[in-house]
Coordinates of C-alpha atoms in Angstrom, one line a residue:
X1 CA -15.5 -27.1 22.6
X2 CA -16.9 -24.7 20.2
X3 CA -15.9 -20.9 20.6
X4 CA -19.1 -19.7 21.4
X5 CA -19.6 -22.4 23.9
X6 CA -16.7 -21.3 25.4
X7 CA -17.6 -17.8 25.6
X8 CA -20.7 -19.0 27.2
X9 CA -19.1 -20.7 29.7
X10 CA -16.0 -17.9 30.4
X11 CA -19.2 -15.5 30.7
X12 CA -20.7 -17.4 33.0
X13 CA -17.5 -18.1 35.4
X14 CA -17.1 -14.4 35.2
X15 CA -20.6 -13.9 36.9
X16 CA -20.2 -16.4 39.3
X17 CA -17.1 -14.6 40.8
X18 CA -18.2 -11.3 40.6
X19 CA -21.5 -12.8 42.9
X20 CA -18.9 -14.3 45.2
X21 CA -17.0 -11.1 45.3
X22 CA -20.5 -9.2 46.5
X23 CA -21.2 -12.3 49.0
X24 CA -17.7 -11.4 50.6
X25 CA -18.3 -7.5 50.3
X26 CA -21.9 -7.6 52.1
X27 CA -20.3 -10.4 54.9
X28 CA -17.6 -7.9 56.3
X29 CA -18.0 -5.7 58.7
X30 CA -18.9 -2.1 58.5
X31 CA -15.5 -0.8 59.6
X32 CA -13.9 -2.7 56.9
X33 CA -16.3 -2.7 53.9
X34 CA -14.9 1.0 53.1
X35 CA -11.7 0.3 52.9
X36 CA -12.1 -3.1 51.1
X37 CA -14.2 -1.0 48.8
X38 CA -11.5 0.9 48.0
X39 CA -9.3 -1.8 46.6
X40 CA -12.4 -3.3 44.6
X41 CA -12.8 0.4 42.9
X42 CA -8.8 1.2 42.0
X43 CA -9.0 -2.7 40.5
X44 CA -12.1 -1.8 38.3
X45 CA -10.6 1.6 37.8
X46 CA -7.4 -0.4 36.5
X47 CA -9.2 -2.2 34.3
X48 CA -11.4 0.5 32.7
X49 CA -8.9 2.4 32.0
X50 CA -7.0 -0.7 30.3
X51 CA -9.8 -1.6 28.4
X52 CA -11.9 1.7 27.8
X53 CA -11.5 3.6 24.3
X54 CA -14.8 5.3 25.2
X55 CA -12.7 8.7 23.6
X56 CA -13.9 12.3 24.1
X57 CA -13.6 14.1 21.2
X58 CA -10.5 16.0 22.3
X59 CA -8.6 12.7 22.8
X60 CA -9.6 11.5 19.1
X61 CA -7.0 14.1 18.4
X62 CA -3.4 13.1 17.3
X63 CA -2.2 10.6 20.1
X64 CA 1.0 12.5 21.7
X65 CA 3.5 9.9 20.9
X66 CA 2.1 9.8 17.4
X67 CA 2.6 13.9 17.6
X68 CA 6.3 13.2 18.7
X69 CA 6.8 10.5 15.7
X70 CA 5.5 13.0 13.3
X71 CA 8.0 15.3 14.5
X72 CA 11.0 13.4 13.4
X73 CA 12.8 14.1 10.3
X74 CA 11.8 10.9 9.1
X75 CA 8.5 11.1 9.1
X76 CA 8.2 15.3 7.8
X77 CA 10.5 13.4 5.0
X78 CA 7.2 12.5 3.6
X79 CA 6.2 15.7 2.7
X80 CA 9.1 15.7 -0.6
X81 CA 7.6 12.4 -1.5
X82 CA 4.3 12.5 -3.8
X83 CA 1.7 10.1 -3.8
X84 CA 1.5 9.3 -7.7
X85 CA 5.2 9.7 -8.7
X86 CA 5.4 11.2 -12.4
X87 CA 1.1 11.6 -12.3
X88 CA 0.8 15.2 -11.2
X89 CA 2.5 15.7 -14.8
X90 CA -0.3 14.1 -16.1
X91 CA -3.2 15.2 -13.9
X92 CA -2.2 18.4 -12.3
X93 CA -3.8 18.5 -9.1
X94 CA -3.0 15.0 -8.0
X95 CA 0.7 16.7 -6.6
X96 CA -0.3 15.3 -2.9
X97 CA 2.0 14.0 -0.7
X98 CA 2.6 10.6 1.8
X99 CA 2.5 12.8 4.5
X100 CA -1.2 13.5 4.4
X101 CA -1.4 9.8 3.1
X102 CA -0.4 8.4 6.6
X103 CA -2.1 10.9 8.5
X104 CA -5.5 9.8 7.1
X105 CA -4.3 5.9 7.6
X106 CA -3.7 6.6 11.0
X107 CA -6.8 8.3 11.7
X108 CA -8.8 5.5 9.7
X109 CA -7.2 3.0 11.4
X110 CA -7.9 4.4 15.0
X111 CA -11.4 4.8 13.8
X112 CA -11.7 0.5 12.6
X113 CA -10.3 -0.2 16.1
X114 CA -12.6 1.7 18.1
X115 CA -15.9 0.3 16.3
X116 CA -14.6 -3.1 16.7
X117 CA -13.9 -2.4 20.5
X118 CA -17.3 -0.5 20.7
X119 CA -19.4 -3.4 19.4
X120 CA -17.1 -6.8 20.3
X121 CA -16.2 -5.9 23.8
X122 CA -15.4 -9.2 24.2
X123 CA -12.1 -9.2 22.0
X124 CA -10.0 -7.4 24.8
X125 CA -9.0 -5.0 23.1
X126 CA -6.4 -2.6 24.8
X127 CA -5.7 0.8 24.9
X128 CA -1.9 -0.5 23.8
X129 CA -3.6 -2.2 20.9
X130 CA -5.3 0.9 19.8
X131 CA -2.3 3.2 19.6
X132 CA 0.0 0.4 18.2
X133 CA -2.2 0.3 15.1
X134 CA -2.5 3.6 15.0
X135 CA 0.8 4.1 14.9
X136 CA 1.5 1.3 12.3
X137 CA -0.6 3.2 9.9
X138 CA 0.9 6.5 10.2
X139 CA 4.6 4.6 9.7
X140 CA 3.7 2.3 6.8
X141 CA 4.8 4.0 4.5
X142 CA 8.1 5.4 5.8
X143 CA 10.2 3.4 2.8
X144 CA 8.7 4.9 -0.2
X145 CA 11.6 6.3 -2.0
X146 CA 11.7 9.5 -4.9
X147 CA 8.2 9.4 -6.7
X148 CA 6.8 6.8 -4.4
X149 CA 6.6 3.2 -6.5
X150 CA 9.3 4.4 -9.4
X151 CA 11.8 3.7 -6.8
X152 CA 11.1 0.4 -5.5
X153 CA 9.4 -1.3 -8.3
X154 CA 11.8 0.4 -11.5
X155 CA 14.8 2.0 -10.2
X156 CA 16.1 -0.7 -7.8
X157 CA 15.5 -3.6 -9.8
X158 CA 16.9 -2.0 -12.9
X159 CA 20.5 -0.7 -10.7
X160 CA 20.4 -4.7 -9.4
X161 CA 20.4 -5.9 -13.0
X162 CA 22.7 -3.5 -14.1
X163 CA 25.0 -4.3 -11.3
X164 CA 24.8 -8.0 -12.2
X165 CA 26.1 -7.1 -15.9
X166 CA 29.1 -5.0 -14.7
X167 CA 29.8 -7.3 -12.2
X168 CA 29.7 -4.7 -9.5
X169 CA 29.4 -6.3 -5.9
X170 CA 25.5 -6.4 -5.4
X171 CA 24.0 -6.5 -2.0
X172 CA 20.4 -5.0 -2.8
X173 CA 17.9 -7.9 -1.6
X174 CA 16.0 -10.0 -3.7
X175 CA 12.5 -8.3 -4.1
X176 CA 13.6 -5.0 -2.3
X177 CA 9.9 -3.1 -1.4
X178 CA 9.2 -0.1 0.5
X179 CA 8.0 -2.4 3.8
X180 CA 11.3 -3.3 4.4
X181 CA 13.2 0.2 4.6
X182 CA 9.5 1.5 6.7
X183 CA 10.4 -0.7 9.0
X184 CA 14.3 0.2 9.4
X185 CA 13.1 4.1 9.4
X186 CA 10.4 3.2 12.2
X187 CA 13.3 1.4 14.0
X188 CA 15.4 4.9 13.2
X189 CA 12.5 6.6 15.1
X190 CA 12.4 4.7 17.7
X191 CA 16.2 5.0 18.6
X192 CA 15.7 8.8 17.9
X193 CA 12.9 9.1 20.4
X194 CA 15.0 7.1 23.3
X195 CA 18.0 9.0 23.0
X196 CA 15.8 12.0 24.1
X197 CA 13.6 10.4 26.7
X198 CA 14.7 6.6 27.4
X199 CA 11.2 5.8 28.8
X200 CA 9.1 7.3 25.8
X201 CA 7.4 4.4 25.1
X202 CA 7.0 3.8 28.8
X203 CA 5.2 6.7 29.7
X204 CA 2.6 6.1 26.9
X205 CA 2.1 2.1 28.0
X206 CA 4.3 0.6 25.3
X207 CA 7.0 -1.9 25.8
X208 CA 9.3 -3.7 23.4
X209 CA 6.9 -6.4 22.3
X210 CA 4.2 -3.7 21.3
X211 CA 7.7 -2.2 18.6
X212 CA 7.8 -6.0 17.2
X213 CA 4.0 -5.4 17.0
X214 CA 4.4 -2.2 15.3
X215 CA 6.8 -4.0 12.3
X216 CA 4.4 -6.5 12.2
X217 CA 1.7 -4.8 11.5
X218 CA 3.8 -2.2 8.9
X219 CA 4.6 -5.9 7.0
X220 CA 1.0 -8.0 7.3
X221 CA 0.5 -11.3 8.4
X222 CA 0.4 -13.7 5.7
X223 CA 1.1 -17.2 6.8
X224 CA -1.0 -20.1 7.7
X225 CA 0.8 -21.1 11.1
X226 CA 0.7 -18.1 13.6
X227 CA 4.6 -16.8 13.9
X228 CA 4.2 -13.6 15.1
X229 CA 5.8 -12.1 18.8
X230 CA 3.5 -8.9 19.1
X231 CA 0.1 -10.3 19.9
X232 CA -1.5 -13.7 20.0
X233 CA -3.5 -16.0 17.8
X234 CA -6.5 -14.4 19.1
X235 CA -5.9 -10.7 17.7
X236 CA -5.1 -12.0 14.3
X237 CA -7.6 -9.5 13.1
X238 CA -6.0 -6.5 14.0
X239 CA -3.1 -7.9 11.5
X240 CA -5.6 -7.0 8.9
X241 CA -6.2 -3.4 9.6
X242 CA -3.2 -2.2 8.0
X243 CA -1.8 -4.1 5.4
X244 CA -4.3 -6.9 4.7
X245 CA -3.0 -9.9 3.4
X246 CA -5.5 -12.1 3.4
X247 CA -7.8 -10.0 1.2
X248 CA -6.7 -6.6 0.4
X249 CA -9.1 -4.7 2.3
X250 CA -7.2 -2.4 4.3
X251 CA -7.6 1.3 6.0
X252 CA -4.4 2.4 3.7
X253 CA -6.3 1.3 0.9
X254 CA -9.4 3.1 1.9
X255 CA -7.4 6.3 2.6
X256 CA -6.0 6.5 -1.0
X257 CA -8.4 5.3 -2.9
X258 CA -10.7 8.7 -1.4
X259 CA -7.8 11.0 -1.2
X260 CA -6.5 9.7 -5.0
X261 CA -9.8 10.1 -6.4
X262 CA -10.6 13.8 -5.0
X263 CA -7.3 15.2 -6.1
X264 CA -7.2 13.2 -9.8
X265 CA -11.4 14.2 -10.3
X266 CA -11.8 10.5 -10.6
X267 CA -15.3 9.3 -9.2
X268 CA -15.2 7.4 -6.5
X269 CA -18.2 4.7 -6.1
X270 CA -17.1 3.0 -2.8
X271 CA -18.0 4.3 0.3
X272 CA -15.4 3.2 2.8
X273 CA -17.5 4.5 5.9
X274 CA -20.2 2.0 5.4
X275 CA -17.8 -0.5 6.0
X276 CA -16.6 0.4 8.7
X277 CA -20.4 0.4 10.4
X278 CA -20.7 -2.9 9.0
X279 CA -17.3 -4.2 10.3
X280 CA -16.8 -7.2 12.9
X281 CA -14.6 -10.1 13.7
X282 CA -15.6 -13.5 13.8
X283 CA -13.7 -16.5 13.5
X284 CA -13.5 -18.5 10.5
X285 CA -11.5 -21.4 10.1
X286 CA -9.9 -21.2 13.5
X287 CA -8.7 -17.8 13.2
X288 CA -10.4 -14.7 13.6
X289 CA -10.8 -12.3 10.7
X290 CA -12.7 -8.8 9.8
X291 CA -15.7 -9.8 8.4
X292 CA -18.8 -7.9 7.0
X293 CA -22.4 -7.9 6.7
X294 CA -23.6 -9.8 3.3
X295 CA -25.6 -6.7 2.0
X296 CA -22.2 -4.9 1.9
X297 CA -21.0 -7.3 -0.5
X298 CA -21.8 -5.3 -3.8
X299 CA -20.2 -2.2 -2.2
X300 CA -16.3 -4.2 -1.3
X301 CA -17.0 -5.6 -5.0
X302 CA -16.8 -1.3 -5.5
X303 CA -13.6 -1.0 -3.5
X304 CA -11.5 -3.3 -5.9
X305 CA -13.4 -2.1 -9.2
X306 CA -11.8 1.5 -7.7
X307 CA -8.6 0.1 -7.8
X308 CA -8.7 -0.8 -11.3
X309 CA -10.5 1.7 -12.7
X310 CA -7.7 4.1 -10.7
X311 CA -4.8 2.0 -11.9
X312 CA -6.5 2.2 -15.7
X313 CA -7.0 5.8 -15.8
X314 CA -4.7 7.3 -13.6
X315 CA -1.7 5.1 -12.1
X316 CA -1.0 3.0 -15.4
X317 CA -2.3 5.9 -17.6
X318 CA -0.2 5.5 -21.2
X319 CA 1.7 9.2 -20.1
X320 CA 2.1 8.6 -16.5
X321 CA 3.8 5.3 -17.3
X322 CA 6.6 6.7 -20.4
X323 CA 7.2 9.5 -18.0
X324 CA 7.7 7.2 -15.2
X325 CA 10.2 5.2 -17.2
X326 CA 11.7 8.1 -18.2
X327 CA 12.3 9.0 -13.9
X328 CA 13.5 5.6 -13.5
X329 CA 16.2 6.0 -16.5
X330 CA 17.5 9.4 -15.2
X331 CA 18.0 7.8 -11.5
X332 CA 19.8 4.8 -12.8
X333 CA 22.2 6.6 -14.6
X334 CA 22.4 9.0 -12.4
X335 CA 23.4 6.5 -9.4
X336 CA 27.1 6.8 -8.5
X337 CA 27.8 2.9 -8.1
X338 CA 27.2 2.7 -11.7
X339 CA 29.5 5.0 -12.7
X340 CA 33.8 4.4 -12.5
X341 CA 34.2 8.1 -11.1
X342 CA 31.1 9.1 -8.9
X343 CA 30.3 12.6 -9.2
X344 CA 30.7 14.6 -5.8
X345 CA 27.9 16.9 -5.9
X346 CA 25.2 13.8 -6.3
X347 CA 23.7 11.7 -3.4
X348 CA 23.7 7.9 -3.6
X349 CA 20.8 6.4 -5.0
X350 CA 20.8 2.8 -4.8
X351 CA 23.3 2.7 -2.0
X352 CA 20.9 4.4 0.2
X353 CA 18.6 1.3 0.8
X354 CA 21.3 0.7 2.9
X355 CA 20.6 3.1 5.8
X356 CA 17.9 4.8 7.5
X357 CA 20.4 7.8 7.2
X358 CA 21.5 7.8 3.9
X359 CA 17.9 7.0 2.9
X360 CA 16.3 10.1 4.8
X361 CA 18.1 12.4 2.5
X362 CA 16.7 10.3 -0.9
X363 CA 13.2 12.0 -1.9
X364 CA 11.9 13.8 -4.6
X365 CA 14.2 16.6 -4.7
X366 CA 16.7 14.4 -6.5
X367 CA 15.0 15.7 -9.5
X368 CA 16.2 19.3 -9.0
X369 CA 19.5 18.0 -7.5
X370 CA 20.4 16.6 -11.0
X371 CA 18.9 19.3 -13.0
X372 CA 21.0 22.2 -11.0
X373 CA 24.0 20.0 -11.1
X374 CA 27.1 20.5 -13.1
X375 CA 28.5 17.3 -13.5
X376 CA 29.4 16.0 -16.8
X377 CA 28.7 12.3 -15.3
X378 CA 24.7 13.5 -14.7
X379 CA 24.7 15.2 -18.6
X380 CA 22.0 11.9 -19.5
X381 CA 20.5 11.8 -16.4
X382 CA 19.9 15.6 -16.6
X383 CA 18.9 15.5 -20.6
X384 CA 16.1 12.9 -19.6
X385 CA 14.6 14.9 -17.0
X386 CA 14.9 18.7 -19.5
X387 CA 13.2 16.2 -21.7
X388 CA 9.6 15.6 -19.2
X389 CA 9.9 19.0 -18.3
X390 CA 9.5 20.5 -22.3
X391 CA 7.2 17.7 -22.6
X392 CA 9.8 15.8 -25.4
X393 CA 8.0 12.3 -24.8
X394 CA 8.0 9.1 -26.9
X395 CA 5.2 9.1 -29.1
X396 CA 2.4 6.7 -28.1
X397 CA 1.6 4.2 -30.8
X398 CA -0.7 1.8 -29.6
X399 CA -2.3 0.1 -27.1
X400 CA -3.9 -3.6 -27.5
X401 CA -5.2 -6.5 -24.8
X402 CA -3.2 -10.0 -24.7
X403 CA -6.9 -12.1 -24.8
X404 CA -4.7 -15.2 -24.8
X405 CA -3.0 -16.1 -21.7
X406 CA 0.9 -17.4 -21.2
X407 CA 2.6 -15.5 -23.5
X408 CA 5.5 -14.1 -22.2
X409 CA 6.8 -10.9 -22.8
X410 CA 9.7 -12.5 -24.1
X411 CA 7.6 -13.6 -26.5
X412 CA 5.6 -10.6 -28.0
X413 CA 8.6 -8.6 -28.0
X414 CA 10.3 -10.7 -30.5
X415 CA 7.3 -11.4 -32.6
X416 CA 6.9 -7.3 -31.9
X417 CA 10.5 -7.3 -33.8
X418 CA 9.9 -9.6 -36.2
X419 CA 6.5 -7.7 -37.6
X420 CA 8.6 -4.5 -37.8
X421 CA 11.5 -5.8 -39.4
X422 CA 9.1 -7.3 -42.4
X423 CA 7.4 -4.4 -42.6
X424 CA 7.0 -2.6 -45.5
X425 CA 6.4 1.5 -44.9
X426 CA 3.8 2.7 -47.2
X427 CA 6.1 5.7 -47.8
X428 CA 8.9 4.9 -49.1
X429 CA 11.1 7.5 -47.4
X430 CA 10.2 6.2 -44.1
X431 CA 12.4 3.3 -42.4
X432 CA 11.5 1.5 -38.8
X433 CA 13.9 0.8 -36.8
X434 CA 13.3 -2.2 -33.7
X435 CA 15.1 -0.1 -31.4
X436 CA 13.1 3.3 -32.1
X437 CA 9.9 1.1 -30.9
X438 CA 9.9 0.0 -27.4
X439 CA 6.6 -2.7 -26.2
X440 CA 5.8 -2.5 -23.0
X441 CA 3.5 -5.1 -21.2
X442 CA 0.7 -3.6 -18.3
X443 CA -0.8 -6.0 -16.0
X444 CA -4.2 -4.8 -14.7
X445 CA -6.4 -6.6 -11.8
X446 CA -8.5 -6.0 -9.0
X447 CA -6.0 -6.6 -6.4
X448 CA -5.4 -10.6 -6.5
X449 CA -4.4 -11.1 -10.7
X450 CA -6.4 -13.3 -12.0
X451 CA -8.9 -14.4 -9.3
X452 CA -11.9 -13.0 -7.7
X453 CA -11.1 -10.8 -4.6
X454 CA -14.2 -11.2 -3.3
X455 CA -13.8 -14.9 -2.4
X456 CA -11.4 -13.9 -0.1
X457 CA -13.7 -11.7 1.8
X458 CA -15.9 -13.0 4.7
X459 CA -19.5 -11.8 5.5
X460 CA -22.1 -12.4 8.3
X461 CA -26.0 -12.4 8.6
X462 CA -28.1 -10.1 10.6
X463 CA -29.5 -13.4 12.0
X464 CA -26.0 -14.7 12.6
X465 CA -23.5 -12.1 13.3
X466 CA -20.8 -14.6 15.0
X467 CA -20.6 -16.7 12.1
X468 CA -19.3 -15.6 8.6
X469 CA -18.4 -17.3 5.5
X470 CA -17.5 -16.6 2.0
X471 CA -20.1 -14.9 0.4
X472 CA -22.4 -17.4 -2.1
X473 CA -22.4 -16.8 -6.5
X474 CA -26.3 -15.6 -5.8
X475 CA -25.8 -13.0 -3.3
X476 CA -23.4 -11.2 -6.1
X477 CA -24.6 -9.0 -8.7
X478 CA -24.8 -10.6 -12.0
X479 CA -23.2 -8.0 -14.1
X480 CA -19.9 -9.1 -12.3
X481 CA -16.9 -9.6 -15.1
X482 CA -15.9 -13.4 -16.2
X483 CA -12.5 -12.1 -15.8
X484 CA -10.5 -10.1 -13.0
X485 CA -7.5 -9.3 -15.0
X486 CA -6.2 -8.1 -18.1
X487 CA -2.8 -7.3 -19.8
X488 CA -2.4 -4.7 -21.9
X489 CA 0.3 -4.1 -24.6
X490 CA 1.9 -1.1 -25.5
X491 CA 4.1 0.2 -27.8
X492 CA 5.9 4.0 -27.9
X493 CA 8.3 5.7 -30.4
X494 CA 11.1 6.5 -28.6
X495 CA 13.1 9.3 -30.4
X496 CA 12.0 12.9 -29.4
X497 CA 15.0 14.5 -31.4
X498 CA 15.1 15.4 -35.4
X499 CA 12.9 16.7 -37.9
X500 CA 8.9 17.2 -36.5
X501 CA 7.8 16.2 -40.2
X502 CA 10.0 13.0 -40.1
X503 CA 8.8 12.1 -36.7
X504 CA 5.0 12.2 -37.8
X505 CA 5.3 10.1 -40.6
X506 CA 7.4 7.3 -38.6
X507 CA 4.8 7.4 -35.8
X508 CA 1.9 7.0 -38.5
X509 CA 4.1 3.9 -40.2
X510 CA 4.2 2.1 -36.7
X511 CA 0.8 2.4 -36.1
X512 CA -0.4 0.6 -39.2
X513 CA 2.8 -1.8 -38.5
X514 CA 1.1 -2.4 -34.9
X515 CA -2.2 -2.7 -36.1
X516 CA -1.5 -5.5 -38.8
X517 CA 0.6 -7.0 -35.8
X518 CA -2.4 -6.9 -33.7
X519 CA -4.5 -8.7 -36.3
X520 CA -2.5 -11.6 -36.5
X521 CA -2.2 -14.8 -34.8
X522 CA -1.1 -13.4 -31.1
X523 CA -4.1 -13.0 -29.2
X524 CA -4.3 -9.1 -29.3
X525 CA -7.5 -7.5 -30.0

């Protein structure tokens, strides 16, 4: 039976026994009609409150348990860890923090509920529901380590390879991200809370299944068979609210992207409030999603041209990204499991994925810990950081875009090598040296590599607001890109110590070396 068939029907069952209910309310006496209208009014009551998010404005406030969580030392831990990493030192006022961050993905989140409730009455959703999401989005991003993604997508993977070459025992997972350590610091919380007040989560409605909901949500539902213990098939949607997997359009995504854009100066073209008026579930392929109207199509087409314009100008900026390297280096040398003798005064780095309480203490104040340290073991680590701070950078050389596709970076780092070993400096006093010229490779997209998010995304009609579907090549603006990707290469000169006049020359020598590089056969333009 189709779905809305069956809603017809459940609908109409519903009627029928609230008619009965007034047939047996009108036959009873007068003596007991009070009293059995007593029980039918606590039983409504019950279920208005259950079901009602019909919020004054004083109860949109912080939720009370998600003023306790922000209470705990794991959560204020968010205040030492910046949104952008190394890109304040590139764009000063964009020093913000993941505190704020989750606050506003809380909020947002709350908000995405309540309009779905509000205009879908039918999905049942619960007051449970509501502050469960709500408190998934203020406790997503719990993990992030010292300058947010340095950590989890530099530092660890380098400390795993390193390990691997010593042949240090290595227990760091395979493909360690933040998620996974939000989800052991919610579960820190949680044990926190209870040891104060065992019924915490009691007292606000919550039971065990709604914390396996909580880590669900705070991880994303992404497979095709429903798996998942906190809620049913049927509120697959709220799954999407958070950390969308299916398309990438998300409340933390619509939090950053504003809060990113106002504290870099970077215009931001998508309005994120529209779609949330323009929001709804309907199911699609058996399983219900978040869909939107069509005419919104142009503006979610905004939301992922914002996250690559942000990643181009701001979060894979040519600066942003040496300094961030230059983070990552300090931290791995710096972490004691890499060194014979560990130096006393310095906490563990890469060890610290290991607990929520060793990882409470890692944030970005590891920076200062190293630079006011006295150890000779942290004499690199500290040297590397003295080096951002006087701005002693590698020398950008040049940037280019791979227009061919499948070549590794195996692959243009060696013909990189080759083209600098044949070259011939135009001033003879000059001398390159493969070593002194790192290439890195960037990899920009609109949030699913190479392919078009927006096929992902589901719209309705006006005429047809229950049924949705993937929006059609003609409803889409024509001056859409061929392509939703790009890599870009890069090459810096890496020596920041010597003679100024030396430095310039060797700099200008590798930029006509990369530019006859470029020309050649390797699909760089």
């Amino acid at each position: 039976m189709p779905r809305s068939e069956q809603t017809r029907k459940t609908l109409s069952d519903h009627r029928k026994s609230l008619q009965d209910l007034k047939k047996s309310y009108e036959a009873n006496e007068e003596a007991e009609k009070q009293q059995l209208w007593e029980i039918i009014k606590d039983e409504l009551q019950e279920i208005l409150k259950k079901y009602s998010l019909d919020f004054s404005k004083e109860q949109m406030k912080l939720h009370p348990l998600l003023v306790k969580i922000t209470d705990t030392p794991q959560f204020q831990r968010l205040r030492h860890i910046k949104q952008l990493g190394g890109t304040y030192l590139v764009y000063p006022g964009a020093s913000h923090n993941r505190f704020e961050h989750s606050l506003g993905v809380a909020y947002l989140a709350g908000c995405l509920v309540k309009i779905l409730h509000d205009n879908q009455p039918e999905l049942k959703i619960t007051k449970q529901d509501f502050l469960c999401v709500q408190i998934a989005g203020l406790c997503h991003d719990l993990g992030h380590g010292p300058f947010s993604h340095v950590f989890d997508c530099l530092v660890i993977p380098e400390a795993k390879k390193i390990k691997h070459r010593r042949g240090l025992p290595d227990d760091i997972p395979e493909k360690w991200k933040h998620e996974q350590m939000s989800i052991l610091m919610f579960d820190d919380i949680v044990k926190s809370l209870k040891a104060e007040n065992e019924d915490v989560l009691k007292e606000h409605g919550l039971e065990d299944k709604d914390v396996i909901f909580i880590k669900e949500l705070i991880k994303g539902a992404k497979t095709s068979e429903w798996t998942y213990e906190g809620r049913d098939e049927q509120k697959s949607f709220l799954y999407e609210i958070v950390a969308n997997k299916q398309n990438g359009i998300d409340v933390d995504k619509w939090d950053y992207f504003a809060r990113d854009c106002h504290h870099l100066g970077i215009q931001n073209s998508f309005d994120h409030q529209r779609l949330l008026k323009f929001a709804r579930v309907c199911e699609v392929n058996g399983r219900n999603h978040i869909c939107f109207r069509d005419k919104e199509a142009d503006n979610v087409y905004d939301m992922f041209r914002t996250r690559y314009t942000l990643h181009r100008q701001a979060y894979q900026h040519k600066i942003c990204n040496i300094i961030e390297d230059m983070f990552s280096e300090a931290l791995v040398r710096a972490d004691r499991d890499l060194h014979e003798g560990k130096p006393e005064d310095m906490l563990k780095i890469s060890e610290a994925i290991k607990t929520a309480e060793d990882y409470c203490k890692l944030t970005d104040e590891i920076f200062e810990q190293i630079l006011s340290s006295t150890s000779d073991k942290l004499n690199e680590s500290r040297d590397i950081l003295n080096k951002i701070i006087r701005r002693k950078l590698p020398k950008f050389v040049g940037e280019a875009r791979l227009t061919e596709k499948n070549i590794s970076k195996e692959e243009l780092t060696d013909t990189w090598k080759a083209a600098v070993e044949k070259y011939k400096p135009t001033d003879p006093t000059v001398s390159l040296n493969t070593d002194d010229l790192p290439l890195y490779v960037v990899d920009l997209d609109h949030g699913m590599k190479d392919k078009n998010p927006i096929e992902n995304v589901y719209f309705y009609s006006k005429r047809k607001p229950n049924e949705a579907s993937a929006i059609k090549d003609y409803q889409l603006s024509s001056f859409l890109p061929k392509r939703f990707n790009e890599e870009l290469v890069r090459v810096y000169y890496k020596r920041t110590d010597g003679n100024k006049e030396e430095q310039k020359k060797k700099v200008e020598e590798a930029e006509k070396c990369f530019q006859i590089w470029c020309d050649s056969s390797f699909g760089l333009h």
